[in-house]
mmCIF file of C-alpha atoms in Angstrom:
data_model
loop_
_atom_site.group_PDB
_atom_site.id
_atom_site.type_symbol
_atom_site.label_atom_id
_atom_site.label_comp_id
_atom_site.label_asym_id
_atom_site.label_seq_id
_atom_site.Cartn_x
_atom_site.Cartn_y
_atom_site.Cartn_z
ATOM 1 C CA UNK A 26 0.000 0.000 0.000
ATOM 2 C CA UNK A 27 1.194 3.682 -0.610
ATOM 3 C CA UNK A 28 2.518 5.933 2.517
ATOM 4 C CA UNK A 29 -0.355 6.393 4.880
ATOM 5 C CA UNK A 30 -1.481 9.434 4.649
ATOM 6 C CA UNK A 31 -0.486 10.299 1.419
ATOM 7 C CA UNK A 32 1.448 13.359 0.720
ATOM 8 C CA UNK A 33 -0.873 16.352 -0.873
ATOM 9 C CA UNK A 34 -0.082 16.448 -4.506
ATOM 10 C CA UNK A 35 -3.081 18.465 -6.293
ATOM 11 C CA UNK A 36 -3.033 22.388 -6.429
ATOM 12 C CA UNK A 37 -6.397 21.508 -3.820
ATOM 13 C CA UNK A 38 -4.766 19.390 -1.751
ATOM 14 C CA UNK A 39 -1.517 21.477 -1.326
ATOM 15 C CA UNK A 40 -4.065 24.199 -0.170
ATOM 16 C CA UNK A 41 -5.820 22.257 1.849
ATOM 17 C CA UNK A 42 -2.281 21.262 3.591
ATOM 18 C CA UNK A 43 -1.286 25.015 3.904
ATOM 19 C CA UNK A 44 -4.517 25.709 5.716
ATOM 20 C CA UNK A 45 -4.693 23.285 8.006
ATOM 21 C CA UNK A 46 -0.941 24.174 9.165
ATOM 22 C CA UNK A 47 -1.540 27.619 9.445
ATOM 23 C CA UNK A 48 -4.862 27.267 11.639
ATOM 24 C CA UNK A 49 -2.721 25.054 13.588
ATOM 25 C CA UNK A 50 -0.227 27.250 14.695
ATOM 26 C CA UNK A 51 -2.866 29.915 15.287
ATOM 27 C CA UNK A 52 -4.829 27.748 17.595
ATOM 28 C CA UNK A 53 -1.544 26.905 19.586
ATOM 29 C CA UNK A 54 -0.384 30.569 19.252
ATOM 30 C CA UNK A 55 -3.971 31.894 20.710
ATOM 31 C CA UNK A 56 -3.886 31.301 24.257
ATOM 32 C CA UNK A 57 -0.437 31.603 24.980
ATOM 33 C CA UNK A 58 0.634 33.138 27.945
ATOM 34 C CA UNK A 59 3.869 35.645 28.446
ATOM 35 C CA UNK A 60 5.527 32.973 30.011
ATOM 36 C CA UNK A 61 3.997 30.607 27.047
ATOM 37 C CA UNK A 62 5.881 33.302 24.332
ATOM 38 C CA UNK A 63 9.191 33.091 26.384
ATOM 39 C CA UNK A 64 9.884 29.417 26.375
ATOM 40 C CA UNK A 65 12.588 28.444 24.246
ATOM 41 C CA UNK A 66 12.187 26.062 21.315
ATOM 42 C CA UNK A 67 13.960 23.266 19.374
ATOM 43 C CA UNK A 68 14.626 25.948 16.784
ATOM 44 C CA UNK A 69 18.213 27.762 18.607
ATOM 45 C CA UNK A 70 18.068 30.780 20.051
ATOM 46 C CA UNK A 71 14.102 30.839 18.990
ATOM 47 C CA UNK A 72 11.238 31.230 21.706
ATOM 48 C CA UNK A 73 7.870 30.322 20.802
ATOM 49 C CA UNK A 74 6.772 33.949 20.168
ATOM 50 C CA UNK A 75 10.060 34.380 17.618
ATOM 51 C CA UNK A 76 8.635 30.868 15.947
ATOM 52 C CA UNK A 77 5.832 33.288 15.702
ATOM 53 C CA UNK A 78 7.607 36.019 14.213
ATOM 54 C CA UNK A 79 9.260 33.976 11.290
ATOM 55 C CA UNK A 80 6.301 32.488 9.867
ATOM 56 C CA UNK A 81 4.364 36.384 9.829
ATOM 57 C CA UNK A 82 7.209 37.716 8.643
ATOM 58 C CA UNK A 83 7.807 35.472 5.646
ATOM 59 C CA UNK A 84 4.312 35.077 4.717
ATOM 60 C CA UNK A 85 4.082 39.148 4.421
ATOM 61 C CA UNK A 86 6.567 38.885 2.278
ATOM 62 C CA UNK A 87 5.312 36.354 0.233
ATOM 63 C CA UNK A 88 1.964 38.609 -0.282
ATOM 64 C CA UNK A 89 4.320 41.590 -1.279
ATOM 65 C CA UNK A 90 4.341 43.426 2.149
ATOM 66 C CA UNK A 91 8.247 42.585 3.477
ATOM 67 C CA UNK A 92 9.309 43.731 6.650
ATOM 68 C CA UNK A 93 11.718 46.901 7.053
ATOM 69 C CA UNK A 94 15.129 46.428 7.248
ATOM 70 C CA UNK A 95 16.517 45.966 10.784
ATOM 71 C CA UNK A 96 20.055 45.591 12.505
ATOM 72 C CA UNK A 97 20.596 41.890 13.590
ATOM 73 C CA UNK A 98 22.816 41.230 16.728
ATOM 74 C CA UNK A 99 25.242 38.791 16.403
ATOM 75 C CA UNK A 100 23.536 36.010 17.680
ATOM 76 C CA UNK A 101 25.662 32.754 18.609
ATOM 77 C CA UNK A 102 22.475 30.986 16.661
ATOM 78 C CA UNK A 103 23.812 32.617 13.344
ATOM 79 C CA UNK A 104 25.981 31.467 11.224
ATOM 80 C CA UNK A 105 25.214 32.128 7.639
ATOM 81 C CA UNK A 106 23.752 35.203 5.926
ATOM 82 C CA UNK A 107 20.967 33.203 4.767
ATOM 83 C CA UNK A 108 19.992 32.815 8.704
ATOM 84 C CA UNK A 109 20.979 36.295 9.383
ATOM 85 C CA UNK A 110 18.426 37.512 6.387
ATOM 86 C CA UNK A 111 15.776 35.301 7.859
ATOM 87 C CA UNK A 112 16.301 36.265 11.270
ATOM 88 C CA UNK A 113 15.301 40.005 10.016
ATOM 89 C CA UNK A 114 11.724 39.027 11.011
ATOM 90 C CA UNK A 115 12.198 38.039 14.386
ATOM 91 C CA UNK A 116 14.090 40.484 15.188
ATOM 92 C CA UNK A 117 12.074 43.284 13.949
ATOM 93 C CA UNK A 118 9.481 41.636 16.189
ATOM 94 C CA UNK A 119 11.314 41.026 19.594
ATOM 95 C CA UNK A 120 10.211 44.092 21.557
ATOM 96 C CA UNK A 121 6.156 43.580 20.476
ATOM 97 C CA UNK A 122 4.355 41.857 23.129
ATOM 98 C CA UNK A 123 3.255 37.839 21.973
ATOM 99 C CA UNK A 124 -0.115 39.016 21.724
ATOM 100 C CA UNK A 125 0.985 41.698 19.538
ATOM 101 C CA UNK A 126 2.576 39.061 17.104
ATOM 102 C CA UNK A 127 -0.520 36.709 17.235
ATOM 103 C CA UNK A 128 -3.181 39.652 16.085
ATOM 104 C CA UNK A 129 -0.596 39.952 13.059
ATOM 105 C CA UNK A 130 -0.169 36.608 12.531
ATOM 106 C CA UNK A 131 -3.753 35.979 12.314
ATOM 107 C CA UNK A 132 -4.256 39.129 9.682
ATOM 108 C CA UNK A 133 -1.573 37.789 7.717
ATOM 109 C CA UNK A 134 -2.530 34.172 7.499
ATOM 110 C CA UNK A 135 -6.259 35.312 7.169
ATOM 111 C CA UNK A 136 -5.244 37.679 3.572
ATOM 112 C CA UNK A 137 -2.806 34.977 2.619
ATOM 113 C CA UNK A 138 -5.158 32.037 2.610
ATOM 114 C CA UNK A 139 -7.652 33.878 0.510
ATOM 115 C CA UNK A 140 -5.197 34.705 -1.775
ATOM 116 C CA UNK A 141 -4.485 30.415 -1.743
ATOM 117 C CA UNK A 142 -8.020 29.616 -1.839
ATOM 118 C CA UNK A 143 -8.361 31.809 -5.163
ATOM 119 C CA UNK A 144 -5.811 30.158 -6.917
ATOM 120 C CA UNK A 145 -7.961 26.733 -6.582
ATOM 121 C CA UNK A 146 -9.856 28.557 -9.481
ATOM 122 C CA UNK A 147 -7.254 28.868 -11.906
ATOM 123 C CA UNK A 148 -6.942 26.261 -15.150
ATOM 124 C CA UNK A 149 -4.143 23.889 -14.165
ATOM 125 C CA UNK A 150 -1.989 25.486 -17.279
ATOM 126 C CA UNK A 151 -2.500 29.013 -15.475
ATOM 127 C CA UNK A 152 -1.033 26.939 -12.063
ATOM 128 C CA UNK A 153 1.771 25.815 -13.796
ATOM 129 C CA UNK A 154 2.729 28.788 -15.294
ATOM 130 C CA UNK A 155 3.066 30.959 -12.158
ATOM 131 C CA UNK A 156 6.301 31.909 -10.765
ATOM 132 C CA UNK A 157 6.991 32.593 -6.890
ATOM 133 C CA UNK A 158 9.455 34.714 -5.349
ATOM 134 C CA UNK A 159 10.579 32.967 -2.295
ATOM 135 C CA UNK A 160 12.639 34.114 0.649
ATOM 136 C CA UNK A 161 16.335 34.425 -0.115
ATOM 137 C CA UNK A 162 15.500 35.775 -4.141
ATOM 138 C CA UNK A 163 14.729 32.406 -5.514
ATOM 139 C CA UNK A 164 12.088 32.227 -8.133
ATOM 140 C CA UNK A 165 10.366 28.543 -8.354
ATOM 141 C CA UNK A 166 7.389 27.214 -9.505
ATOM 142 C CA UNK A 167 3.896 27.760 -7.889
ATOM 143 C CA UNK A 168 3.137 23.977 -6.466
ATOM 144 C CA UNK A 169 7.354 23.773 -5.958
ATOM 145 C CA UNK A 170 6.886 26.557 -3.419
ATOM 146 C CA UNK A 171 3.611 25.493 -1.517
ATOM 147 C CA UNK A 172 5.606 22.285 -0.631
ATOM 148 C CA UNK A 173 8.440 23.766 0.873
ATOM 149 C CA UNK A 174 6.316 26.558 2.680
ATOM 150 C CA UNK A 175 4.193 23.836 4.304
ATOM 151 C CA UNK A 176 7.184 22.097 5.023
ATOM 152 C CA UNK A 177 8.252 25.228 6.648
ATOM 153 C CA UNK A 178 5.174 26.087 8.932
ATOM 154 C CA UNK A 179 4.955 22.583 9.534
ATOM 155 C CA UNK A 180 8.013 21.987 10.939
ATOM 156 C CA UNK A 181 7.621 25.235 12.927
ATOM 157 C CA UNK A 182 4.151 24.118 13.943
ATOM 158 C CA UNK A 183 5.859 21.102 15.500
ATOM 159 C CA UNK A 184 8.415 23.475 17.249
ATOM 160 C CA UNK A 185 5.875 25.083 18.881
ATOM 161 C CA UNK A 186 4.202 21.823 19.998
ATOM 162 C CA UNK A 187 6.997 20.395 21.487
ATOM 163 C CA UNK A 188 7.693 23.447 23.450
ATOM 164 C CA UNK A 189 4.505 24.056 25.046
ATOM 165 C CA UNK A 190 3.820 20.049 25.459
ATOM 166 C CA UNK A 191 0.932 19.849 23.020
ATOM 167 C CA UNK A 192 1.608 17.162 20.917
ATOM 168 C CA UNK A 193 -0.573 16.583 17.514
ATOM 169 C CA UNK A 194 -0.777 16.574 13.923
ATOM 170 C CA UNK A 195 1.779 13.761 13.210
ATOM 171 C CA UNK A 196 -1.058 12.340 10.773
ATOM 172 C CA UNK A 197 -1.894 15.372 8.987
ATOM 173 C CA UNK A 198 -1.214 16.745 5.418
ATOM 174 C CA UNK A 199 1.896 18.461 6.492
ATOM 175 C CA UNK A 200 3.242 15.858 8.177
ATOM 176 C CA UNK A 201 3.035 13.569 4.603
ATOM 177 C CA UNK A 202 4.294 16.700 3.330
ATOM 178 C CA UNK A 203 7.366 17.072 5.151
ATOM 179 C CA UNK A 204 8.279 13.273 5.490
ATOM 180 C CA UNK A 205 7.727 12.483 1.383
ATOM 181 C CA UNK A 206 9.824 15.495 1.145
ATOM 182 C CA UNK A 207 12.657 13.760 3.289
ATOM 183 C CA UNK A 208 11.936 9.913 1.465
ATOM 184 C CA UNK A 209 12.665 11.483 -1.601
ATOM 185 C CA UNK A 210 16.107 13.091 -0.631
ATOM 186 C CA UNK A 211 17.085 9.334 0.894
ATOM 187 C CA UNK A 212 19.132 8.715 -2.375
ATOM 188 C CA UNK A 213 21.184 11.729 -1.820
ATOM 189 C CA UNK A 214 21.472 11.307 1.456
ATOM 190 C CA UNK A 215 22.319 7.650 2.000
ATOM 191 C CA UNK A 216 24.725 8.433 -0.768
ATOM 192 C CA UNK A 217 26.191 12.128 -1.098
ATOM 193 C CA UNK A 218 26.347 12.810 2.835
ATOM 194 C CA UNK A 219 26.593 9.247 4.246
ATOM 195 C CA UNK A 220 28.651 8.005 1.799
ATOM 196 C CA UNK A 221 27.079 4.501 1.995
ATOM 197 C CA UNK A 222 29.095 1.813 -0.059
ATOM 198 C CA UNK A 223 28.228 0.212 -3.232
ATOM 199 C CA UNK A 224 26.571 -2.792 -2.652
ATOM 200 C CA UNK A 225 24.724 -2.216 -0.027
ATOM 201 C CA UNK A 226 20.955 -1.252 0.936
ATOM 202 C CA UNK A 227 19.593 1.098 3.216
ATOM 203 C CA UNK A 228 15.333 0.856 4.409
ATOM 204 C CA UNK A 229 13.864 3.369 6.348
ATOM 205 C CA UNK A 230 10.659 2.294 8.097
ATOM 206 C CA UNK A 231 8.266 4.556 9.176
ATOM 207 C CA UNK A 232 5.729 2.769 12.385
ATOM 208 C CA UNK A 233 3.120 5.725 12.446
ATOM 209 C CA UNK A 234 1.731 8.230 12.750
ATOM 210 C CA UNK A 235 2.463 8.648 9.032
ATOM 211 C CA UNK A 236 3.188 4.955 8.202
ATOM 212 C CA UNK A 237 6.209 4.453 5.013
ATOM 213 C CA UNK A 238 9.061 2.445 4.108
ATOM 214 C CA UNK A 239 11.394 3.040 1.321
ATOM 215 C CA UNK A 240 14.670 2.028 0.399
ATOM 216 C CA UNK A 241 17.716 2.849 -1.672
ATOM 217 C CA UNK A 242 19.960 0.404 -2.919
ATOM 218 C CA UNK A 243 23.820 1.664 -4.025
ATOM 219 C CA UNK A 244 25.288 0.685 -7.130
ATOM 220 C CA UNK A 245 27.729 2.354 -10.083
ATOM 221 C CA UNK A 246 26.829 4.354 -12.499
ATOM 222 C CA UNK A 247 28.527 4.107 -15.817
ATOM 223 C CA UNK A 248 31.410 6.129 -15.082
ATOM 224 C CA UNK A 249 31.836 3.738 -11.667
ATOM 225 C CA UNK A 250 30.467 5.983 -9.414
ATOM 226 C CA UNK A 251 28.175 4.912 -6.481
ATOM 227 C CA UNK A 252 24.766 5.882 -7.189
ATOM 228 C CA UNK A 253 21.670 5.559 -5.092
ATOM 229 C CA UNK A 254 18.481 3.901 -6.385
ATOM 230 C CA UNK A 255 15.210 4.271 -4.764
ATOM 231 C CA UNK A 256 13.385 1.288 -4.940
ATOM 232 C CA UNK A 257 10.097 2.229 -3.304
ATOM 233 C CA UNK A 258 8.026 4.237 -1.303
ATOM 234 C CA UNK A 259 5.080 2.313 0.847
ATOM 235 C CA UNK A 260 3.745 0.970 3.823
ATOM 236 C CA UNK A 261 4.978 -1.013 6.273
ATOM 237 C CA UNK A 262 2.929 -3.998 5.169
ATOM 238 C CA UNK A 263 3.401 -3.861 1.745
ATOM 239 C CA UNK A 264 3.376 -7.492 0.153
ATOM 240 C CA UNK A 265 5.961 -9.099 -2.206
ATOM 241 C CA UNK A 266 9.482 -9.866 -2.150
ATOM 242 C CA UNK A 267 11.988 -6.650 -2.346
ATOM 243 C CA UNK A 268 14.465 -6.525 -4.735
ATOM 244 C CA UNK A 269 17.453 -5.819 -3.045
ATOM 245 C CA UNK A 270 20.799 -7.078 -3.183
ATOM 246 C CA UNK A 271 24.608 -6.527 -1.216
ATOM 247 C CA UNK A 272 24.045 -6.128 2.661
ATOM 248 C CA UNK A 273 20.628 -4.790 4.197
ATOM 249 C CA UNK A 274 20.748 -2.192 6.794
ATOM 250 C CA UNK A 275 16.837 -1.447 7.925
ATOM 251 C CA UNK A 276 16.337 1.503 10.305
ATOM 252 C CA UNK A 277 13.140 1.817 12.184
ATOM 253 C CA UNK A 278 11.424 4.835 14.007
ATOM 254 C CA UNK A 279 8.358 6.717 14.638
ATOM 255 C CA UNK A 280 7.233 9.760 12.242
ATOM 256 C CA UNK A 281 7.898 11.920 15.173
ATOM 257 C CA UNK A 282 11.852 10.926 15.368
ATOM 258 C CA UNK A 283 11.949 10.647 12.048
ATOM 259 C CA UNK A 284 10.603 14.448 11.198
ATOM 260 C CA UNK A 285 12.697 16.099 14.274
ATOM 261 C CA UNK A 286 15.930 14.371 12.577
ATOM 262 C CA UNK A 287 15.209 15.655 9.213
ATOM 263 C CA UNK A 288 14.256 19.204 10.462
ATOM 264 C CA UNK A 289 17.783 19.042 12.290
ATOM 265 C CA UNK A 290 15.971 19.497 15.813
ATOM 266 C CA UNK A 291 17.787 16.754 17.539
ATOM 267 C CA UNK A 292 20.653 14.946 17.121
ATOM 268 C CA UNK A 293 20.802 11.197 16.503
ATOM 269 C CA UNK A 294 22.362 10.612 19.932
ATOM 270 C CA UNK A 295 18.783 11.915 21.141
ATOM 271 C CA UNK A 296 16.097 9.547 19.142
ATOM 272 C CA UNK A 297 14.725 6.528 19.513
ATOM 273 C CA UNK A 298 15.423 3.996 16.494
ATOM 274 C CA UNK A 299 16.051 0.357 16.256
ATOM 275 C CA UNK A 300 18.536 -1.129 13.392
ATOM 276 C CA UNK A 301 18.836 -4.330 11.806
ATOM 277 C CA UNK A 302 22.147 -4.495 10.342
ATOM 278 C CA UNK A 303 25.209 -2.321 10.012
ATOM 279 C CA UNK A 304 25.216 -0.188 13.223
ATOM 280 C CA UNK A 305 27.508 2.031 11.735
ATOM 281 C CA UNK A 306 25.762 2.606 8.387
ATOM 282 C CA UNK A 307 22.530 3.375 10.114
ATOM 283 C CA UNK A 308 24.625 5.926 12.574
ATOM 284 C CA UNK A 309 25.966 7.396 9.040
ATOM 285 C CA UNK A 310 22.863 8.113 7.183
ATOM 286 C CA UNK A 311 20.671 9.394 10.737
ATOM 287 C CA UNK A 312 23.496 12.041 10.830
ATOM 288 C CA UNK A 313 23.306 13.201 7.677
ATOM 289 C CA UNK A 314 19.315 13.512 7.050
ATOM 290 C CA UNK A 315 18.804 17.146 8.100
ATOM 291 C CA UNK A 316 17.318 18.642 5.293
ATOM 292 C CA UNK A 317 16.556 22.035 6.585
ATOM 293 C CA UNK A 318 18.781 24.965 6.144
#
């Protein structure tokens, strides 16, 4: 069977997974307390209420209405320009009360989902020919851009839960989002970064919420370079032999490890995973799976 739930695809569903993220983090965001605003986050050197910040500040900008240029500390959470652009936002945004930052994030999110729910009308030949300006001055493709900005509030969303201890939304759209996102980066990854050997095979099992397995077997390439393979992406009970060949290293974890990995919001040291095979292959590609920037 295919990965449980399956990952929006459609122009409809895509909205539909944008929505339901953003009315997530405003119903987390809503009865926050001070104290609530001020606890600090996965995210480094983020509080809940600058988690808050980030995602009004880059969806104004996505609607044409960017923030004003600010001057950025040198935070010991910086190390790139691309975080010190991003961090513009939050910044701007540190002396406003939480509440403050809420009543603006609910304008914004409220103009930019009507903006999302009128594209639903558009011929899928008007869809594909629309071009996004994203953060950072990258143009991309309209349903390109939806998946990495659910991926976005979604992981953010999930920063927030884990902060104030409210838990949810490991079987929603986002979360197939954000973890098909990750399955298909695992030939990259188990190759590229983790520099797994030809030969070999690497599964990733998914138990739930969002249920998956996929795998990526390494071979060469016709120059005789090691090139990664994915063989399949499905459920955990998916019936039929597996093609694979060389030595089988099968890594399982929840959706929750799995996602907080990827997003780069704990280390491997710090998840919960069981391995059958190479210890030291499965240590290998866990380290290398962040695929946030």
């Amino acid at each position: 069977m295919p990965m449980h739930p399956a990952a929006p695809e459609e122009l409809s569903e895509l909205v539909d997974a944008y929505t339901q993220t953003a009315q997530a983090i405003i119903d987390l965001a809503f009865p926050c307390s001070d104290r609530d605003f001020d606890k600090p986050t996965e995210c480094p050197g983020w509080t809940v209420k600058d988690q808050l910040s980030h995602v009004v500040a880059l969806e104004a900008g996505l609607m044409g209405r960017p923030d004003p240029e600010v001057e950025v500390p040198d935070h010991d959470h910086l190390h790139s320009d691309f975080a010190r652009g991003i961090e513009q936002g939050v910044e701007l945004r540190r002396p406003r009360p939480g509440a403050e930052v809420v009543q603006e994030l609910q304008q914004v999110m409220a103009r930019r989902l009507g903006q999302l729910k009128d594209l639903k009308e558009l011929d899928p030949e008007e869809v594909d020919a629309i071009v996004v300006d994203m953060p950072g001055g990258k143009q991309m493709p309209l349903l390109r851009a939806l998946r990495i900005r659910i991926n976005d509030l979604w992981v953010h969303e999930q920063d927030i839960r884990a902060a104030l201890g409210r838990p949810g939304n490991l079987d929603s759209l986002g979360a197939a989002n954000f973890t098909q996102t990750v399955l298909d980066a695992l030939p990259m990854i188990v190759v590229k970064r983790a520099g797994v050997p030809t030969g070999r095979v690497v599964m990733i099992e998914l138990t739930g919420p969002v249920v998956a397995r996929s795998g990526v077997r390494v071979e060469e390439d016709e120059d005789g370079k090691p090139h990664g393979s994915l063989m399949f992406t499905g459920g955990v009970d998916e019936t039929g032999p597996i093609p694979v060949i060389g030595k089988t290293t099968s890594i399982q974890m929840s959706t929750e490890a799995f996602t907080r990995r990827a997003a780069g919001r704990r280390s491997t040291e710090d998840l919960h995973y069981s391995v059958h095979g190479d210890d030291d292959v499965a240590r290998r590609v866990l380290d290398s799976l962040v695929i946030t920037p």
